[in-house]
mmCIF file of C-alpha atoms in Angstrom:
data_model
loop_
_atom_site.group_PDB
_atom_site.id
_atom_site.type_symbol
_atom_site.label_atom_id
_atom_site.label_comp_id
_atom_site.label_asym_id
_atom_site.label_seq_id
_atom_site.Cartn_x
_atom_site.Cartn_y
_atom_site.Cartn_z
ATOM 1 C CA MET J 25 -90.062 -79.374 -132.321
ATOM 2 C CA TYR J 26 -91.074 -78.215 -129.071
ATOM 3 C CA PRO J 27 -93.480 -75.445 -128.703
ATOM 4 C CA SER J 28 -92.027 -71.913 -128.204
ATOM 5 C CA THR J 29 -93.529 -71.484 -124.760
ATOM 6 C CA ILE J 30 -92.034 -74.771 -123.142
ATOM 7 C CA LYS J 31 -90.102 -73.753 -120.029
ATOM 8 C CA ILE J 32 -86.339 -74.541 -120.433
ATOM 9 C CA LEU J 33 -83.615 -74.561 -117.820
ATOM 10 C CA VAL J 34 -80.134 -73.999 -118.969
ATOM 11 C CA VAL J 35 -77.402 -74.819 -116.467
ATOM 12 C CA ASP J 36 -73.840 -73.821 -116.734
ATOM 13 C CA ASP J 37 -71.135 -72.314 -114.573
ATOM 14 C CA SER J 38 -69.864 -70.278 -117.309
ATOM 15 C CA ASP J 39 -71.593 -66.874 -117.927
ATOM 16 C CA THR J 40 -70.489 -67.072 -121.576
ATOM 17 C CA ILE J 41 -71.989 -70.403 -122.288
ATOM 18 C CA ARG J 42 -75.160 -69.695 -120.485
ATOM 19 C CA ASP J 43 -75.618 -66.351 -122.483
ATOM 20 C CA LEU J 44 -74.639 -68.333 -125.756
ATOM 21 C CA MET J 45 -77.452 -71.153 -125.077
ATOM 22 C CA HIS J 46 -80.085 -68.371 -123.997
ATOM 23 C CA ASN J 47 -79.272 -66.456 -127.252
ATOM 24 C CA GLU J 48 -79.410 -69.668 -129.436
ATOM 25 C CA LEU J 49 -82.775 -70.698 -127.703
ATOM 26 C CA ILE J 50 -84.182 -67.227 -128.132
ATOM 27 C CA ALA J 51 -83.095 -67.126 -131.903
ATOM 28 C CA LEU J 52 -85.054 -70.529 -132.163
ATOM 29 C CA GLY J 53 -88.103 -68.849 -130.999
ATOM 30 C CA PHE J 54 -88.280 -70.111 -127.294
ATOM 31 C CA LYS J 55 -89.542 -67.518 -124.840
ATOM 32 C CA ASN J 56 -89.596 -69.140 -121.380
ATOM 33 C CA ILE J 57 -85.883 -69.732 -120.482
ATOM 34 C CA GLU J 58 -84.495 -70.213 -117.021
ATOM 35 C CA LEU J 59 -80.798 -70.050 -116.236
ATOM 36 C CA ALA J 60 -78.864 -71.582 -113.179
ATOM 37 C CA GLU J 61 -75.173 -71.489 -112.552
ATOM 38 C CA ASP J 62 -74.558 -75.133 -111.107
ATOM 39 C CA GLY J 63 -76.576 -78.164 -110.139
ATOM 40 C CA GLU J 64 -77.625 -76.936 -106.781
ATOM 41 C CA ASP J 65 -79.158 -73.680 -108.141
ATOM 42 C CA ALA J 66 -80.707 -75.516 -110.906
ATOM 43 C CA LEU J 67 -82.358 -78.049 -108.550
ATOM 44 C CA LYS J 68 -83.652 -75.159 -106.525
ATOM 45 C CA LYS J 69 -85.193 -73.510 -109.623
ATOM 46 C CA MET J 70 -86.810 -76.870 -110.579
ATOM 47 C CA HIS J 71 -88.517 -77.014 -107.108
ATOM 48 C CA GLU J 72 -89.692 -73.460 -107.273
ATOM 49 C CA ALA J 73 -90.973 -74.040 -110.924
ATOM 50 C CA GLN J 74 -92.882 -77.073 -109.622
ATOM 51 C CA ALA J 75 -94.232 -75.249 -106.653
ATOM 52 C CA ALA J 76 -95.583 -72.449 -108.842
ATOM 53 C CA LYS J 77 -97.230 -75.037 -111.137
ATOM 54 C CA ALA J 78 -95.083 -73.992 -114.046
ATOM 55 C CA PRO J 79 -92.546 -76.895 -114.261
ATOM 56 C CA ILE J 80 -89.442 -77.191 -116.267
ATOM 57 C CA LYS J 81 -90.083 -79.118 -119.331
ATOM 58 C CA LEU J 82 -86.499 -79.476 -121.053
ATOM 59 C CA ILE J 83 -83.088 -79.247 -119.379
ATOM 60 C CA ILE J 84 -79.761 -78.240 -121.064
ATOM 61 C CA SER J 85 -76.822 -78.713 -118.482
ATOM 62 C CA ASP J 86 -73.105 -78.629 -118.469
ATOM 63 C CA TRP J 87 -71.443 -81.612 -116.860
ATOM 64 C CA ASN J 88 -68.402 -80.094 -115.104
ATOM 65 C CA MET J 89 -69.656 -77.498 -112.549
ATOM 66 C CA PRO J 90 -68.954 -76.626 -109.062
ATOM 67 C CA LYS J 91 -71.051 -77.539 -106.113
ATOM 68 C CA MET J 92 -73.170 -80.261 -108.007
ATOM 69 C CA SER J 93 -72.017 -81.644 -111.403
ATOM 70 C CA GLY J 94 -74.275 -81.954 -114.356
ATOM 71 C CA LEU J 95 -74.211 -85.718 -114.019
ATOM 72 C CA ASP J 96 -75.207 -85.520 -110.234
ATOM 73 C CA PHE J 97 -77.883 -82.959 -111.207
ATOM 74 C CA LEU J 98 -79.195 -85.391 -113.850
ATOM 75 C CA LYS J 99 -79.308 -88.336 -111.313
ATOM 76 C CA ALA J 100 -81.194 -85.987 -108.743
ATOM 77 C CA VAL J 101 -83.602 -85.022 -111.699
ATOM 78 C CA ARG J 102 -84.269 -88.668 -112.420
ATOM 79 C CA THR J 103 -85.360 -89.287 -108.802
ATOM 80 C CA LEU J 104 -88.003 -86.451 -108.801
ATOM 81 C CA PRO J 105 -91.719 -87.097 -109.503
ATOM 82 C CA ASP J 106 -92.123 -87.180 -113.254
ATOM 83 C CA GLY J 107 -88.295 -86.610 -113.506
ATOM 84 C CA SER J 108 -87.907 -89.516 -115.886
ATOM 85 C CA LYS J 109 -90.229 -87.557 -118.314
ATOM 86 C CA ILE J 110 -88.030 -84.482 -118.448
ATOM 87 C CA PRO J 111 -85.697 -84.315 -121.500
ATOM 88 C CA PHE J 112 -82.254 -83.806 -120.334
ATOM 89 C CA ILE J 113 -79.399 -82.833 -122.766
ATOM 90 C CA LEU J 114 -75.854 -82.795 -121.274
ATOM 91 C CA LEU J 115 -73.620 -80.096 -122.605
ATOM 92 C CA THR J 116 -70.055 -80.960 -122.095
ATOM 93 C CA SER J 117 -66.328 -81.288 -123.284
ATOM 94 C CA GLU J 118 -66.271 -84.776 -121.911
ATOM 95 C CA ALA J 119 -66.096 -86.895 -125.078
ATOM 96 C CA GLU J 120 -64.742 -90.120 -123.992
ATOM 97 C CA MET J 121 -67.119 -93.133 -124.585
ATOM 98 C CA SER J 122 -66.886 -94.191 -120.927
ATOM 99 C CA ASN J 123 -68.300 -90.865 -120.020
ATOM 100 C CA VAL J 124 -70.998 -91.048 -122.574
ATOM 101 C CA TRP J 125 -71.932 -94.401 -121.377
ATOM 102 C CA THR J 126 -71.929 -92.975 -117.695
ATOM 103 C CA ALA J 127 -74.488 -90.372 -118.590
ATOM 104 C CA ILE J 128 -76.648 -92.860 -120.620
ATOM 105 C CA ASP J 129 -76.785 -95.251 -117.656
ATOM 106 C CA ALA J 130 -77.738 -92.239 -115.589
ATOM 107 C CA GLY J 131 -80.748 -91.260 -117.957
ATOM 108 C CA VAL J 132 -79.362 -88.616 -120.220
ATOM 109 C CA SER J 133 -81.754 -87.978 -123.151
ATOM 110 C CA SER J 134 -78.908 -86.554 -125.496
ATOM 111 C CA TYR J 135 -75.380 -85.271 -125.505
ATOM 112 C CA ILE J 136 -73.747 -82.160 -127.042
ATOM 113 C CA VAL J 137 -70.018 -82.072 -127.004
ATOM 114 C CA LYS J 138 -68.517 -78.561 -126.926
ATOM 115 C CA PRO J 139 -67.647 -76.575 -128.734
ATOM 116 C CA LEU J 140 -71.141 -76.303 -129.992
ATOM 117 C CA ALA J 141 -71.165 -76.474 -133.767
ATOM 118 C CA PRO J 142 -73.854 -74.704 -135.854
ATOM 119 C CA GLY J 143 -77.026 -76.671 -136.175
ATOM 120 C CA VAL J 144 -76.112 -79.179 -133.590
ATOM 121 C CA LEU J 145 -78.667 -77.610 -130.921
ATOM 122 C CA VAL J 146 -81.381 -77.845 -133.352
ATOM 123 C CA LYS J 147 -80.584 -81.355 -134.338
ATOM 124 C CA LYS J 148 -80.389 -82.440 -130.710
ATOM 125 C CA LEU J 149 -83.716 -80.757 -129.857
ATOM 126 C CA GLU J 150 -85.298 -82.430 -132.720
ATOM 127 C CA GLU J 151 -83.874 -85.728 -131.675
ATOM 128 C CA VAL J 152 -84.826 -85.487 -127.979
ATOM 129 C CA TYR J 153 -88.519 -84.206 -129.070
ATOM 130 C CA LYS J 154 -88.957 -87.598 -130.838
ATOM 131 C CA LYS J 155 -88.258 -89.360 -127.555
ATOM 132 C CA PHE J 156 -89.852 -86.770 -125.383
ATOM 133 C CA PRO J 157 -92.671 -85.058 -127.256
ATOM 134 C CA VAL J 158 -94.132 -82.210 -124.946
ATOM 135 C CA LYS J 159 -97.356 -80.258 -125.567
#
């Protein structure tokens, strides 16, 4: 599992979902959580974190958001230096297989379908950690 000090970015246009994810991550022992309300805000926070030499190491993002969707944000992250090394979990109500394949083609690390069932976040974090171990 990821260390508790890893910097995590949670992106969702819903205050309720952002709070839910934040509380879930806190309950799992994580201490360094950034919140963003859409892809544009998230990209800005990623650049700020990089400039401060405290880069984001894990992203959990909603798909359907105004300004910049989670899919477009994922594509933007993957173009950044070291962007391909950042685990990216897409949180969405998009359960159609064509959407899943679109996200996979864009480089998503894992996918959580809303509503979030108990234990799913932990399972996905463990799954992604095996692919992207971060110290």
